């Protein structure tokens, strides 16, 4: 490959698409978090994956204008829209090497987007400071944001309540590499080369001046409706800098459903704080910055998580809520570096009599690593539900078998993110070392004090959306510093009447039929084991979930449901041939 092609093949690599798969109790909150991250930081798709994923252009087409302007900035940071295309790209038609070379010494990037979505017009402005590692934005809804990556702080001004909120943020939380313009461009990698579009390059005019014009067209299907997206880039042939872009989306009938124009400039400086962006200096300030010691704690936690889950095969069994001796699910979890495969096998088929079949199934399953592993292999030769999630270190893919034996397989998706957010939050690492995001604080309660544990508390506000209601949440993680910082206990509360909810009238406009039950879930590691590699792992986890009364606070809680999770682990595994090979996944 030519040098310029190599550089451009690195053009689109690392926007963190925030594909999240938190543990099940955190999914709703994480969905809200990643939606707002996309709006505020102008790159990155929804995390929820349930798995994840709203395609970038689907977001652009279907959201309101304040998100349109943020989505338009995705074009600036590297044509993220190509992430979900499917045709080879004729790279020889694109010469970005000179652009990248010219941008090496650019200290700031400024972009202004104007457009409409669904007939609503708006304007958004953004600044990216490469040396200062700042990303700032003024959004069409009046909101102002500023990320200061060096200070690990994110400032958000909301005009409705004239409030500036300061949140702690890890560098990994920010979806762009701001170390330099080149790093920003190269942070998107092989997406264009491997998943491309139709690209035509020509010389023409932009505002009366000569420009290299690159028109990129793609057609894709969303929700069984065909859409065409067109992106036109205008490049200054003298300076080799991107000057403007136009984006347009049309539906199957040719109607324009989205349009935007973005202009770029490269100033010597940019905003140093949120007040320079227009936030009033008398605005109320709420600081959620944690104590300094929590960052050190999270560093230890992350390091232990990485080291303990580098390579293993784990078998995870789940019992029935009512028959605690009856296994209903068996997960086989394979992990080797960045390669990860999870299989979920349902023991019983739809409509089967569990009571009648359990004695025979119990004997087949056994109670050892070897017997359960053999059962999972035999299960492929019979019928029954199987779900497979596979990340081969570069691509993600999933496949599944229905009760009747019919297999289906998704198209693979390029995803070099080493954090592997696409995997569902039911793997060993998610169970023993659940993901914890910025915003937590260290607290001391009786359980932590009596068991010599460190408790991290994270609170989340409830939100009403058109499609769902997310209750206020409280997450407690009890870490054991003497055993690899493993999370010995996890408590998840979802409460409609949570005392930490700031807006006490938040449910006034909610559809009562969409308000979920308030629940408290406690996950206790009742047995641990130290493996030959020296790390500690859960052997048995007791899960207790209680549904709280909706209307009468004096009514006692419902009887809790219990289930048991048992984990069998091999930390020196010999992996089966092709176990991480997407091409060897079962297919229809």
Coordinates of C-alpha atoms in Angstrom, one line a residue:
X1 CA 0.0 0.0 0.0
X2 CA 1.2 3.5 -0.8
X3 CA 2.3 5.7 2.1
X4 CA -0.6 8.0 1.7
X5 CA -3.0 5.1 1.7
X6 CA -1.5 3.8 4.9
X7 CA -1.9 7.2 6.5
X8 CA -5.5 7.4 5.4
X9 CA -6.3 3.9 6.4
X10 CA -5.4 5.1 9.9
X11 CA -7.6 8.2 9.4
X12 CA -10.6 6.6 11.0
X13 CA -9.5 4.5 13.9
X14 CA -10.2 5.3 17.4
X15 CA -13.3 7.1 18.1
X16 CA -14.6 5.3 21.1
X17 CA -18.0 4.3 19.9
X18 CA -19.0 3.8 23.5
X19 CA -20.6 0.5 22.8
X20 CA -21.5 -0.4 26.2
X21 CA -22.6 -3.5 27.7
X22 CA -22.8 -2.8 31.4
X23 CA -24.1 -5.3 33.8
X24 CA -27.9 -5.7 33.4
X25 CA -28.8 -3.4 36.3
X26 CA -26.8 -0.5 34.8
X27 CA -28.1 -0.8 31.2
X28 CA -30.8 1.9 31.3
X29 CA -28.5 4.4 33.0
X30 CA -25.6 3.7 30.6
X31 CA -27.9 4.2 27.6
X32 CA -28.7 7.6 28.9
X33 CA -25.1 8.4 29.6
X34 CA -23.9 7.4 26.2
X35 CA -26.7 9.3 24.4
X36 CA -25.6 12.5 26.2
X37 CA -21.9 11.8 25.6
X38 CA -22.6 11.7 21.8
X39 CA -24.4 15.0 21.9
X40 CA -21.8 16.7 24.1
X41 CA -18.6 15.4 22.7
X42 CA -19.7 15.0 19.0
X43 CA -18.4 11.6 18.4
X44 CA -19.3 8.2 19.4
X45 CA -22.4 6.1 19.0
X46 CA -24.6 4.8 21.7
X47 CA -23.1 2.4 24.1
X48 CA -26.1 0.2 24.9
X49 CA -25.9 -3.0 23.1
X50 CA -28.2 -5.1 24.1
X51 CA -26.6 -4.7 22.8
X52 CA -25.3 -1.6 21.7
X53 CA -26.0 0.0 18.9
X54 CA -27.6 2.8 17.1
X55 CA -25.9 3.4 13.8
X56 CA -24.4 6.8 13.4
X57 CA -26.4 7.8 10.4
X58 CA -29.5 6.5 12.0
X59 CA -28.9 8.9 14.9
X60 CA -28.3 11.8 12.5
X61 CA -31.5 11.0 10.6
X62 CA -33.7 10.5 13.6
X63 CA -32.6 13.0 16.2
X64 CA -33.5 16.6 16.7
X65 CA -31.3 19.5 15.5
X66 CA -29.2 19.9 18.7
X67 CA -28.0 16.4 18.0
X68 CA -27.7 17.0 14.3
X69 CA -25.1 19.7 14.9
X70 CA -23.2 17.4 17.2
X71 CA -23.5 14.6 14.7
X72 CA -22.3 16.9 11.9
X73 CA -19.0 17.4 13.8
X74 CA -18.4 13.7 13.5
X75 CA -17.5 14.5 9.9
X76 CA -14.8 16.8 11.1
X77 CA -13.1 14.2 13.3
X78 CA -12.9 11.6 10.6
X79 CA -16.0 10.5 8.7
X80 CA -17.3 8.3 11.4
X81 CA -20.3 7.6 9.2
X82 CA -18.2 5.1 7.3
X83 CA -18.1 2.8 10.3
X84 CA -21.2 1.0 9.2
X85 CA -20.7 0.8 5.4
X86 CA -20.1 -2.4 3.6
X87 CA -18.2 -1.9 0.3
X88 CA -14.5 -1.7 -0.5
X89 CA -13.2 1.8 -0.7
X90 CA -11.1 3.0 -3.7
X91 CA -8.4 4.6 -1.5
X92 CA -6.3 5.6 -4.5
X93 CA -8.9 8.3 -5.3
X94 CA -8.2 10.0 -1.9
X95 CA -5.0 11.9 -1.1
X96 CA -5.1 13.0 2.5
X97 CA -1.4 12.6 3.2
X98 CA -0.7 16.3 2.5
X99 CA -3.7 17.3 4.7
X100 CA -2.4 15.3 7.6
X101 CA 1.1 16.6 7.1
X102 CA -0.2 20.2 7.0
X103 CA -2.3 19.8 10.1
X104 CA 0.6 18.6 12.3
X105 CA 1.2 22.1 13.6
X106 CA -2.4 23.2 13.9
X107 CA -3.0 24.1 17.6
X108 CA -6.8 24.6 17.4
X109 CA -9.7 23.5 15.2
X110 CA -13.0 25.5 15.1
X111 CA -16.1 24.2 13.4
X112 CA -19.6 25.7 12.9
X113 CA -22.5 23.6 11.8
X114 CA -25.9 24.8 10.5
X115 CA -28.7 22.6 9.3
X116 CA -32.1 21.1 9.8
X117 CA -33.6 17.8 10.8
X118 CA -37.3 17.2 10.4
X119 CA -37.8 20.9 9.4
X120 CA -36.2 22.3 12.6
X121 CA -33.2 24.5 12.1
X122 CA -30.2 25.2 14.4
X123 CA -26.6 26.1 14.7
X124 CA -23.8 24.5 16.7
X125 CA -20.2 25.5 17.3
X126 CA -17.2 23.5 18.5
X127 CA -13.5 24.0 19.4
X128 CA -10.8 21.4 19.7
X129 CA -7.5 22.4 21.3
X130 CA -4.9 19.8 20.6
X131 CA -2.1 21.1 22.8
X132 CA -4.4 22.2 25.5
X133 CA -6.5 19.0 25.2
X134 CA -9.8 20.9 25.3
X135 CA -13.1 20.1 23.5
X136 CA -15.8 22.8 23.8
X137 CA -19.2 23.2 22.3
X138 CA -22.1 25.6 22.1
X139 CA -25.2 23.7 21.2
X140 CA -28.4 24.6 19.5
X141 CA -30.5 24.0 22.6
X142 CA -28.4 26.6 24.6
X143 CA -26.3 24.0 26.4
X144 CA -22.6 24.7 26.7
X145 CA -20.0 22.0 27.3
X146 CA -16.2 22.0 27.9
X147 CA -14.0 19.0 28.4
X148 CA -10.6 19.7 29.9
X149 CA -8.8 16.4 29.5
X150 CA -5.7 17.5 31.3
X151 CA -7.7 18.4 34.4
X152 CA -10.0 15.4 34.1
X153 CA -13.0 17.7 34.3
X154 CA -16.1 18.1 32.2
X155 CA -18.2 21.3 32.5
X156 CA -21.8 21.5 31.4
X157 CA -23.9 24.6 31.5
X158 CA -27.7 24.1 31.2
X159 CA -29.6 27.3 30.6
X160 CA -32.9 26.0 31.9
X161 CA -31.7 26.1 35.5
X162 CA -28.7 28.4 35.0
X163 CA -26.4 25.7 36.4
X164 CA -22.8 24.6 35.7
X165 CA -22.1 21.0 36.6
X166 CA -18.5 19.8 37.0
X167 CA -17.9 16.1 36.6
X168 CA -14.8 14.1 37.0
X169 CA -13.8 12.3 33.8
X170 CA -11.2 9.8 32.9
X171 CA -9.3 10.3 29.7
X172 CA -10.8 7.1 28.3
X173 CA -14.3 8.6 28.8
X174 CA -13.6 11.1 26.1
X175 CA -14.1 9.6 22.6
X176 CA -11.4 11.5 20.7
X177 CA -7.6 11.4 20.8
X178 CA -6.7 15.1 21.3
X179 CA -3.0 14.8 21.5
X180 CA -2.6 16.3 18.0
X181 CA -4.5 16.8 14.8
X182 CA -2.8 13.9 13.4
X183 CA -3.7 11.7 16.3
X184 CA -7.3 12.9 16.0
X185 CA -7.4 11.9 12.4
X186 CA -5.4 8.7 12.8
X187 CA -7.6 7.7 15.7
X188 CA -10.2 6.2 13.4
X189 CA -8.1 3.5 11.6
X190 CA -9.2 0.9 9.1
X191 CA -12.9 1.7 8.9
X192 CA -12.8 3.5 5.6
X193 CA -10.5 1.1 3.9
X194 CA -12.4 -1.9 5.1
X195 CA -16.0 -0.7 5.0
X196 CA -16.1 2.1 2.5
X197 CA -18.5 4.0 0.2
X198 CA -18.7 5.4 -3.3
X199 CA -16.2 8.3 -3.5
X200 CA -15.8 10.7 -6.4
X201 CA -13.0 13.3 -6.4
X202 CA -12.8 16.4 -8.6
X203 CA -11.7 20.0 -8.7
X204 CA -14.3 22.8 -8.3
X205 CA -15.3 25.9 -6.4
X206 CA -16.3 26.6 -2.8
X207 CA -17.5 30.2 -2.3
X208 CA -15.8 31.2 -5.5
X209 CA -12.4 29.8 -4.5
X210 CA -10.8 26.7 -6.0
X211 CA -11.3 23.6 -4.0
X212 CA -10.7 19.9 -4.2
X213 CA -14.2 18.3 -3.9
X214 CA -14.8 14.8 -2.6
X215 CA -18.3 13.5 -2.8
X216 CA -19.0 10.5 -0.7
X217 CA -22.3 8.7 -1.2
X218 CA -23.7 5.7 0.7
X219 CA -27.1 4.0 0.7
X220 CA -28.1 2.0 3.7
X221 CA -31.2 0.4 5.2
X222 CA -32.5 1.5 8.6
X223 CA -35.6 -0.1 10.1
X224 CA -36.3 -1.7 6.7
X225 CA -36.4 1.8 5.1
X226 CA -33.8 2.7 2.5
X227 CA -31.9 6.0 3.0
X228 CA -29.2 7.7 0.9
X229 CA -26.6 9.9 2.6
X230 CA -24.3 12.2 0.8
X231 CA -21.2 14.0 2.3
X232 CA -19.3 16.5 0.3
X233 CA -15.9 17.7 1.5
X234 CA -14.2 20.9 0.3
X235 CA -10.4 21.0 0.7
X236 CA -8.3 24.1 0.1
X237 CA -5.7 23.0 -2.5
X238 CA -3.2 25.7 -1.4
X239 CA -3.2 24.9 2.3
X240 CA -4.3 21.3 2.1
X241 CA -6.8 22.0 4.9
X242 CA -10.4 20.9 5.1
X243 CA -12.5 24.1 4.8
X244 CA -16.1 22.9 4.6
X245 CA -18.5 20.0 4.4
X246 CA -22.1 19.5 3.4
X247 CA -24.2 16.6 4.5
X248 CA -27.6 15.5 3.2
X249 CA -30.0 12.6 3.8
X250 CA -32.9 11.6 1.6
X251 CA -35.5 8.9 2.2
X252 CA -36.6 6.3 -0.3
X253 CA -39.0 8.8 -2.0
X254 CA -36.1 11.3 -2.5
X255 CA -37.3 13.7 0.2
X256 CA -34.6 15.5 2.1
X257 CA -34.9 14.6 5.7
X258 CA -31.7 16.0 7.0
X259 CA -29.2 18.6 5.7
X260 CA -26.2 20.4 7.3
X261 CA -23.3 22.6 6.4
X262 CA -20.1 22.7 8.4
X263 CA -17.3 25.2 8.1
X264 CA -13.8 24.7 9.5
X265 CA -11.1 27.1 10.5
X266 CA -7.8 26.8 12.4
X267 CA -7.4 29.6 15.0
X268 CA -4.3 30.2 17.1
X269 CA -6.3 29.8 20.3
X270 CA -9.7 28.9 21.8
X271 CA -11.8 29.1 25.0
X272 CA -9.9 28.4 28.2
X273 CA -13.0 27.9 30.3
X274 CA -16.8 27.6 30.1
X275 CA -17.3 31.3 30.9
X276 CA -15.5 32.3 27.7
X277 CA -18.1 30.2 25.9
X278 CA -20.9 32.3 27.3
X279 CA -21.9 30.7 30.5
X280 CA -22.9 33.4 33.0
X281 CA -20.4 34.0 35.8
X282 CA -23.2 34.1 38.3
X283 CA -24.5 30.7 37.3
X284 CA -25.0 28.1 40.1
X285 CA -22.1 25.6 40.2
X286 CA -22.5 22.0 41.3
X287 CA -19.2 20.0 41.6
X288 CA -19.2 16.2 41.4
X289 CA -15.4 16.0 41.6
X290 CA -14.4 13.1 43.8
X291 CA -11.6 13.0 46.3
X292 CA -8.1 12.5 44.9
X293 CA -7.8 9.0 46.5
X294 CA -10.6 7.6 44.3
X295 CA -8.6 7.9 41.2
X296 CA -5.7 5.9 42.7
X297 CA -8.2 3.3 43.9
X298 CA -9.7 3.0 40.4
X299 CA -6.3 2.6 38.9
X300 CA -5.6 -0.3 41.2
X301 CA -9.0 -1.7 40.4
X302 CA -8.5 -1.5 36.7
X303 CA -5.1 -3.0 36.8
X304 CA -6.3 -5.9 38.9
X305 CA -9.2 -6.5 36.5
X306 CA -6.9 -6.5 33.5
X307 CA -4.3 -8.9 35.0
X308 CA -6.9 -11.3 36.5
X309 CA -8.9 -11.6 33.3
X310 CA -6.2 -11.7 30.7
X311 CA -6.6 -15.4 29.9
X312 CA -9.1 -18.0 31.1
X313 CA -12.0 -20.3 30.4
X314 CA -14.9 -19.8 32.8
X315 CA -18.1 -21.8 33.0
X316 CA -20.9 -19.9 34.7
X317 CA -24.1 -21.6 35.7
X318 CA -27.4 -20.0 36.8
X319 CA -30.1 -21.6 38.9
X320 CA -33.8 -21.2 38.8
X321 CA -35.4 -18.5 41.1
X322 CA -37.7 -21.1 42.6
X323 CA -35.8 -24.3 42.4
X324 CA -32.4 -23.3 43.6
X325 CA -30.8 -26.7 42.7
X326 CA -32.0 -26.5 39.1
X327 CA -29.6 -25.1 36.5
X328 CA -31.4 -23.1 33.8
X329 CA -28.4 -21.5 31.9
X330 CA -24.8 -22.4 31.3
X331 CA -22.4 -19.8 30.0
X332 CA -19.0 -20.7 28.5
X333 CA -16.6 -17.7 28.7
X334 CA -13.3 -17.9 26.7
X335 CA -10.8 -15.0 27.0
X336 CA -7.3 -14.6 25.6
X337 CA -5.9 -11.1 25.5
X338 CA -8.2 -9.0 23.3
X339 CA -10.0 -12.1 22.0
X340 CA -13.2 -12.9 23.8
X341 CA -16.0 -15.4 23.2
X342 CA -19.1 -15.9 25.3
X343 CA -21.6 -18.7 24.7
X344 CA -25.0 -18.8 26.5
X345 CA -26.8 -22.2 26.5
X346 CA -30.3 -22.5 27.8
X347 CA -30.8 -25.8 29.4
X348 CA -34.6 -26.1 28.8
X349 CA -36.4 -25.5 25.6
X350 CA -39.6 -23.4 25.3
X351 CA -42.6 -25.3 26.7
X352 CA -40.5 -28.1 28.2
X353 CA -41.5 -29.5 31.6
X354 CA -38.6 -28.5 33.8
X355 CA -39.7 -30.6 36.8
X356 CA -39.9 -33.8 34.6
X357 CA -36.7 -33.3 32.7
X358 CA -34.5 -32.0 35.4
X359 CA -33.3 -35.3 36.9
X360 CA -32.0 -36.5 33.5
X361 CA -30.5 -33.1 32.7
X362 CA -28.9 -32.8 36.1
X363 CA -27.0 -36.1 35.5
X364 CA -25.9 -34.9 32.0
X365 CA -24.6 -31.6 33.3
X366 CA -22.7 -32.8 36.3
X367 CA -21.0 -30.5 38.7
X368 CA -17.5 -30.1 37.4
X369 CA -15.7 -28.0 34.9
X370 CA -15.1 -30.9 32.6
X371 CA -18.7 -32.3 32.7
X372 CA -20.3 -28.9 32.1
X373 CA -17.9 -28.2 29.2
X374 CA -18.7 -31.5 27.6
X375 CA -22.4 -30.8 28.0
X376 CA -22.0 -27.5 26.1
X377 CA -20.2 -29.3 23.3
X378 CA -22.9 -31.9 23.1
X379 CA -25.6 -29.2 23.1
X380 CA -24.4 -28.1 19.7
X381 CA -25.4 -31.5 18.3
X382 CA -29.0 -31.2 19.7
X383 CA -31.6 -28.5 19.7
X384 CA -32.2 -25.6 22.1
X385 CA -31.2 -22.0 22.4
X386 CA -27.6 -20.9 22.0
X387 CA -26.3 -17.3 21.8
X388 CA -22.6 -16.6 20.9
X389 CA -20.8 -13.3 21.2
X390 CA -17.3 -13.1 19.7
X391 CA -14.6 -10.5 19.5
X392 CA -11.5 -11.7 17.7
X393 CA -9.4 -8.7 18.8
X394 CA -10.3 -6.7 15.7
X395 CA -13.9 -7.6 14.7
X396 CA -17.1 -8.3 16.6
X397 CA -19.8 -10.8 15.6
X398 CA -22.7 -12.6 17.1
X399 CA -24.6 -15.7 16.2
X400 CA -27.5 -17.7 17.7
X401 CA -29.6 -20.8 17.5
X402 CA -33.4 -20.7 18.2
X403 CA -35.2 -23.4 20.0
X404 CA -36.1 -25.2 16.8
X405 CA -32.5 -25.5 15.7
X406 CA -32.4 -22.6 13.2
X407 CA -29.1 -20.7 13.2
X408 CA -28.7 -17.0 12.4
X409 CA -25.5 -14.9 12.2
X410 CA -24.9 -11.2 12.1
X411 CA -22.5 -9.5 9.8
X412 CA -19.1 -8.8 11.5
X413 CA -18.4 -5.2 12.6
X414 CA -15.0 -3.7 12.7
X415 CA -14.2 -2.8 16.3
X416 CA -10.5 -2.6 17.4
X417 CA -11.4 -1.1 20.8
X418 CA -9.4 -3.1 23.4
X419 CA -11.9 -2.4 26.1
X420 CA -14.3 -4.6 24.1
X421 CA -17.5 -2.8 25.1
X422 CA -19.6 -4.9 22.7
X423 CA -19.4 -8.0 24.8
X424 CA -22.5 -8.4 27.0
X425 CA -22.1 -7.6 30.7
X426 CA -22.4 -11.3 31.8
X427 CA -18.8 -12.3 31.3
X428 CA -16.6 -13.3 34.3
X429 CA -14.8 -9.9 34.2
X430 CA -18.1 -8.0 34.3
X431 CA -19.4 -10.2 37.2
X432 CA -16.3 -10.0 39.3
X433 CA -15.0 -6.6 38.3
X434 CA -18.0 -4.7 37.0
X435 CA -17.4 -1.5 35.0
X436 CA -17.5 1.6 37.1
X437 CA -17.8 5.0 35.5
X438 CA -16.8 8.4 36.6
X439 CA -18.8 10.1 39.3
X440 CA -18.5 7.6 42.1
X441 CA -17.4 8.5 45.7
X442 CA -15.9 6.5 48.5
X443 CA -18.3 6.0 51.4
X444 CA -18.1 4.0 54.6
X445 CA -21.1 2.0 55.8
X446 CA -21.5 -0.8 58.3
X447 CA -21.0 -3.6 55.7
X448 CA -17.8 -2.1 54.4
X449 CA -16.5 -1.5 57.9
X450 CA -17.3 -4.9 59.3
X451 CA -15.8 -6.8 56.3
X452 CA -12.8 -4.5 55.7
X453 CA -14.0 -3.5 52.2
X454 CA -14.0 -0.3 50.3
X455 CA -17.4 0.9 49.2
X456 CA -17.9 3.0 46.0
X457 CA -21.2 4.8 45.7
X458 CA -22.5 6.1 42.4
X459 CA -25.9 8.0 42.2
X460 CA -27.9 8.5 39.0
X461 CA -30.8 10.8 38.3
X462 CA -34.0 9.5 36.9
X463 CA -35.1 10.6 33.4
X464 CA -38.2 10.5 31.4
X465 CA -37.8 9.8 27.7
X466 CA -40.3 9.3 25.0
X467 CA -39.6 5.5 24.8
X468 CA -38.9 4.7 28.4
X469 CA -38.6 5.9 32.0
X470 CA -35.3 5.4 33.7
X471 CA -35.6 5.4 37.5
X472 CA -33.1 7.1 39.8
X473 CA -30.4 4.6 40.6
X474 CA -27.9 3.9 43.3
X475 CA -25.0 1.6 42.8
X476 CA -22.8 0.3 45.6
X477 CA -19.6 -1.7 44.9
X478 CA -17.8 -3.3 47.8
X479 CA -14.1 -3.9 46.8
X480 CA -11.7 -6.2 48.5
X481 CA -8.2 -4.6 48.4
X482 CA -6.7 -7.9 49.8
X483 CA -8.1 -10.0 47.0
X484 CA -7.4 -8.2 43.7
X485 CA -10.0 -5.5 44.4
X486 CA -12.7 -8.0 43.5
X487 CA -16.2 -6.7 44.0
X488 CA -17.4 -8.9 46.9
X489 CA -20.8 -7.3 47.0
X490 CA -22.8 -5.2 44.6
X491 CA -26.1 -3.4 45.5
X492 CA -28.3 -1.9 42.8
X493 CA -31.3 0.2 43.7
X494 CA -33.8 1.6 41.2
X495 CA -36.3 3.8 43.1
X496 CA -39.0 6.0 41.8
X497 CA -39.1 8.0 45.0
X498 CA -35.3 8.1 45.5
X499 CA -34.2 10.7 48.1
X500 CA -31.2 11.6 45.9
X501 CA -33.4 12.6 42.9
X502 CA -33.0 16.3 42.6
X503 CA -36.2 17.1 40.7
X504 CA -38.9 15.8 43.0
X505 CA -41.6 16.3 40.3
X506 CA -39.7 14.4 37.6
X507 CA -42.5 11.8 37.1
X508 CA -45.3 14.3 36.6
X509 CA -45.3 14.0 32.8
X510 CA -44.4 10.3 32.6
X511 CA -46.7 7.7 31.2
X512 CA -47.6 5.6 34.2
X513 CA -47.6 2.4 32.1
X514 CA -43.9 3.0 31.3
X515 CA -42.7 3.4 34.9
X516 CA -40.9 0.3 35.9
X517 CA -40.9 -1.4 39.3
X518 CA -38.6 -0.1 42.0
X519 CA -36.2 -2.9 42.9
X520 CA -33.2 -3.6 45.1
X521 CA -30.8 -6.3 44.0
X522 CA -27.9 -7.6 46.2
X523 CA -25.2 -9.8 44.7
X524 CA -23.0 -11.4 47.3
X525 CA -19.9 -13.5 46.7
X526 CA -20.4 -16.2 49.2
X527 CA -17.4 -18.3 48.1
X528 CA -14.1 -17.3 46.5
X529 CA -11.2 -19.3 45.2
X530 CA -7.5 -18.5 44.6
X531 CA -6.4 -19.9 41.3
X532 CA -2.9 -21.2 40.6
X533 CA -2.0 -17.9 38.9
X534 CA -2.4 -16.2 42.3
X535 CA -5.6 -14.2 41.5
X536 CA -8.9 -14.5 43.3
X537 CA -12.2 -15.3 41.6
X538 CA -15.8 -15.9 42.7
X539 CA -16.9 -19.5 43.1
X540 CA -20.4 -18.8 44.2
X541 CA -22.6 -15.7 44.1
X542 CA -26.0 -15.4 45.7
X543 CA -28.3 -12.9 44.0
X544 CA -31.4 -11.5 45.8
X545 CA -33.8 -9.2 44.1
X546 CA -36.7 -7.5 45.9
X547 CA -39.5 -5.6 44.1
X548 CA -40.7 -2.6 46.2
X549 CA -44.3 -1.6 46.5
X550 CA -45.4 1.0 44.0
X551 CA -48.1 3.0 45.7
X552 CA -48.1 2.3 49.4
X553 CA -44.9 3.1 51.2
X554 CA -46.2 1.3 54.3
X555 CA -46.7 -2.0 52.4
X556 CA -43.9 -4.4 53.2
X557 CA -41.7 -5.4 50.2
X558 CA -42.5 -8.4 48.2
X559 CA -40.8 -11.7 49.0
X560 CA -37.4 -11.5 47.4
X561 CA -36.3 -13.8 44.5
X562 CA -33.1 -15.7 44.9
X563 CA -30.8 -17.3 42.4
X564 CA -27.3 -18.8 42.6
X565 CA -24.4 -18.3 40.2
X566 CA -21.6 -20.8 40.3
X567 CA -18.3 -20.2 38.5
X568 CA -15.8 -22.9 37.4
X569 CA -12.5 -21.4 36.1
X570 CA -9.4 -22.6 34.3
X571 CA -6.7 -19.9 34.2
X572 CA -4.2 -22.0 32.2
X573 CA -6.5 -23.1 29.4
X574 CA -5.8 -24.9 26.1
X575 CA -8.3 -23.2 23.7
X576 CA -10.1 -25.3 21.1
X577 CA -9.0 -24.7 17.5
X578 CA -10.8 -21.8 15.8
X579 CA -12.7 -20.9 19.0
X580 CA -12.0 -17.2 18.3
X581 CA -12.4 -17.4 14.5
X582 CA -15.5 -15.5 13.3
X583 CA -15.4 -17.5 10.0
X584 CA -16.0 -20.7 12.0
X585 CA -19.1 -19.4 13.8
X586 CA -22.2 -21.4 13.0
X587 CA -24.2 -19.9 10.2
X588 CA -27.6 -20.6 8.6

